[in-house]
Short mmCIF file of C-alpha atoms in Angstrom, two decimals:
data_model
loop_
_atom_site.label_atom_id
_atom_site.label_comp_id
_atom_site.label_asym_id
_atom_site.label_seq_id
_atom_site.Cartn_x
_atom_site.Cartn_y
_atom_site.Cartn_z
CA UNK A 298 44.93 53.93 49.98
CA UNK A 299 42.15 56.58 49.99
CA UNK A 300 41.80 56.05 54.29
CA UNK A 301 45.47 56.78 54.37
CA UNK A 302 45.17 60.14 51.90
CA UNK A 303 42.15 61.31 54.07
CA UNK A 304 44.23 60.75 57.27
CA UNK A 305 47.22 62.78 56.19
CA UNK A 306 44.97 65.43 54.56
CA UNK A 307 43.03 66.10 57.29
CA UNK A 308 46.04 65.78 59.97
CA UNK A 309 47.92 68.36 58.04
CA UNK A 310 44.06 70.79 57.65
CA UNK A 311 44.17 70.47 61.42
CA UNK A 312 47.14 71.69 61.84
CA UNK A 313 47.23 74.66 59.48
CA UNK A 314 43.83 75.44 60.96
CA UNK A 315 45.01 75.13 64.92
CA UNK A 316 48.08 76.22 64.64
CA UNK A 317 48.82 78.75 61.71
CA UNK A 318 45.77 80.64 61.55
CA UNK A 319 45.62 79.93 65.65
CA UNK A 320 42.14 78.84 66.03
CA UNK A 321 41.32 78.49 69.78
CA UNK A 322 37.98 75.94 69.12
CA UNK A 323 38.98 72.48 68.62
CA UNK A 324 35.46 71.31 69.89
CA UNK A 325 34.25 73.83 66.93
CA UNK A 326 36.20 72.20 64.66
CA UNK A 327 35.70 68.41 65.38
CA UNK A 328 31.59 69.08 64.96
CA UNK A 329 32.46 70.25 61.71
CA UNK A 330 34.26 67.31 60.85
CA UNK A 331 31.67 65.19 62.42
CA UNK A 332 28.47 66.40 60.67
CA UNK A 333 30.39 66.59 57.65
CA UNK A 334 31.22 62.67 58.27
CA UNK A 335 27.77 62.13 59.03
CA UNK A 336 25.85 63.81 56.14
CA UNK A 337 28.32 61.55 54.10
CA UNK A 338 27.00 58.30 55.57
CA UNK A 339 23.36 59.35 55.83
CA UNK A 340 23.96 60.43 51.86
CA UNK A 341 25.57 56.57 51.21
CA UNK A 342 22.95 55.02 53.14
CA UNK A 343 19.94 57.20 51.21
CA UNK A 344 21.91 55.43 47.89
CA UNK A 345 22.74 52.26 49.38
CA UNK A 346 25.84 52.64 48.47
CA UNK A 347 26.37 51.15 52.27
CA UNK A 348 23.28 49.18 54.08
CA UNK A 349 22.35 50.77 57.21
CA UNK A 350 22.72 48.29 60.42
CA UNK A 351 19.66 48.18 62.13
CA UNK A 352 18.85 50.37 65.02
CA UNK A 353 18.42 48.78 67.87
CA UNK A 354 18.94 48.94 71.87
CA UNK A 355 22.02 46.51 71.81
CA UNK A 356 23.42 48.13 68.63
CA UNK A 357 23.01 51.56 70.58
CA UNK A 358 24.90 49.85 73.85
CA UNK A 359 27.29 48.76 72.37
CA UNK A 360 28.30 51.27 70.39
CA UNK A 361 27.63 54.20 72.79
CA UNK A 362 30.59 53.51 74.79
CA UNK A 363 33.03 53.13 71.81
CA UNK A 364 31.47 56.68 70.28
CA UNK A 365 32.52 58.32 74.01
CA UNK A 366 36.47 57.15 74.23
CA UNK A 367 36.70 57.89 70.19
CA UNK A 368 35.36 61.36 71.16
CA UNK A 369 37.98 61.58 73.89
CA UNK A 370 40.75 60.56 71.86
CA UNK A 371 40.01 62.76 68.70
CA UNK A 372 39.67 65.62 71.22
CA UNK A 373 43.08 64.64 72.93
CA UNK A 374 44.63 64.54 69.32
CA UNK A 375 43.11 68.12 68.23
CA UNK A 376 44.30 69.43 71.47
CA UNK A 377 48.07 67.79 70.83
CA UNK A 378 48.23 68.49 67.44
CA UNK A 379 48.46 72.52 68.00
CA UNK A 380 51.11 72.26 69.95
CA UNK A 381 53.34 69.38 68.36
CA UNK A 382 55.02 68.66 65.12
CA UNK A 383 53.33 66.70 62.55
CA UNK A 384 55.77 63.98 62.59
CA UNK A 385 56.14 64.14 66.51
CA UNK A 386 52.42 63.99 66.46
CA UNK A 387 52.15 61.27 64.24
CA UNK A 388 54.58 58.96 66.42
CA UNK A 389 53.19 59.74 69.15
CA UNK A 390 49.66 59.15 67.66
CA UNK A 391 50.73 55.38 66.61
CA UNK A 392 52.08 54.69 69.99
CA UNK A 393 48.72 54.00 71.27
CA UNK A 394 48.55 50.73 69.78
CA UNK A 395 51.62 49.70 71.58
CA UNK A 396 50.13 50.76 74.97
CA UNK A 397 46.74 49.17 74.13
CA UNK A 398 48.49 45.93 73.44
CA UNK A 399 50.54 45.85 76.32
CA UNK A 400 47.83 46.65 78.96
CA UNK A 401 45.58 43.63 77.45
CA UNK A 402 48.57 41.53 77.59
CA UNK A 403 49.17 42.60 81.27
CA UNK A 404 45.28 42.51 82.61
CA UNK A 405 43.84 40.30 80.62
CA UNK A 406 46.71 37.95 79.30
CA UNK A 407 45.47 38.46 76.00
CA UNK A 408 48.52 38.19 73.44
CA UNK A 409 48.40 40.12 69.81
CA UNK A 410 47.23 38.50 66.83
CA UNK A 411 49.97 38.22 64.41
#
């Protein structure tokens, strides 16, 4: 419940900020949102509210490559969002899945887990 209030509070933020008051940096505002994201999780790990995975080469691997496409498709979405409708957007947004499950079908004959 609280993912899905953060989600639709900050898609609706977004689009005040991009498209009512017309602000022209999305790449401003996503390091906003992601130092404010990561002060939170260096602030739960300092109270161990959340353990800290350990830092090491394969953690950093694996994860570097998932950090690059998530960057790519939260600057695709900014960049969307100003010029869509919320609702549009928000189709549009959940379409992905579709596509993602139908291209590992189709390359790698993998079928969804129901």
């Amino acid at each position: 419940v609280a993912y899905g209030a953060v989600s639709v509070a900050i898609t609706f933020a977004n689009k005040i900020v991009l498209s009512v008051y017309a602000f022209k940096f999305e790449l401003s505002l996503l390091l906003a949102q992601l130092l404010l994201g990561t002060a939170l999780l260096v602030g739960m790990f300092a109270t161990k509210m959340c353990p800290m995975p350990p830092l090491t080469r394969a953690n950093f691997l694996r994860s570097a490559s998932l950090s690059f496409w998530f960057f790519i498709y939260v600057i695709s979405g900014l960049g969307s969002l100003r010029s869509l409708s919320v609702p549009t957007w928000s189709a549009m947004r959940r379409l992905t899945a579709i596509f993602i499950l139908a291209t590992d079908y189709l390359l790698d004959n993998k079928a969804a887990p129901l």
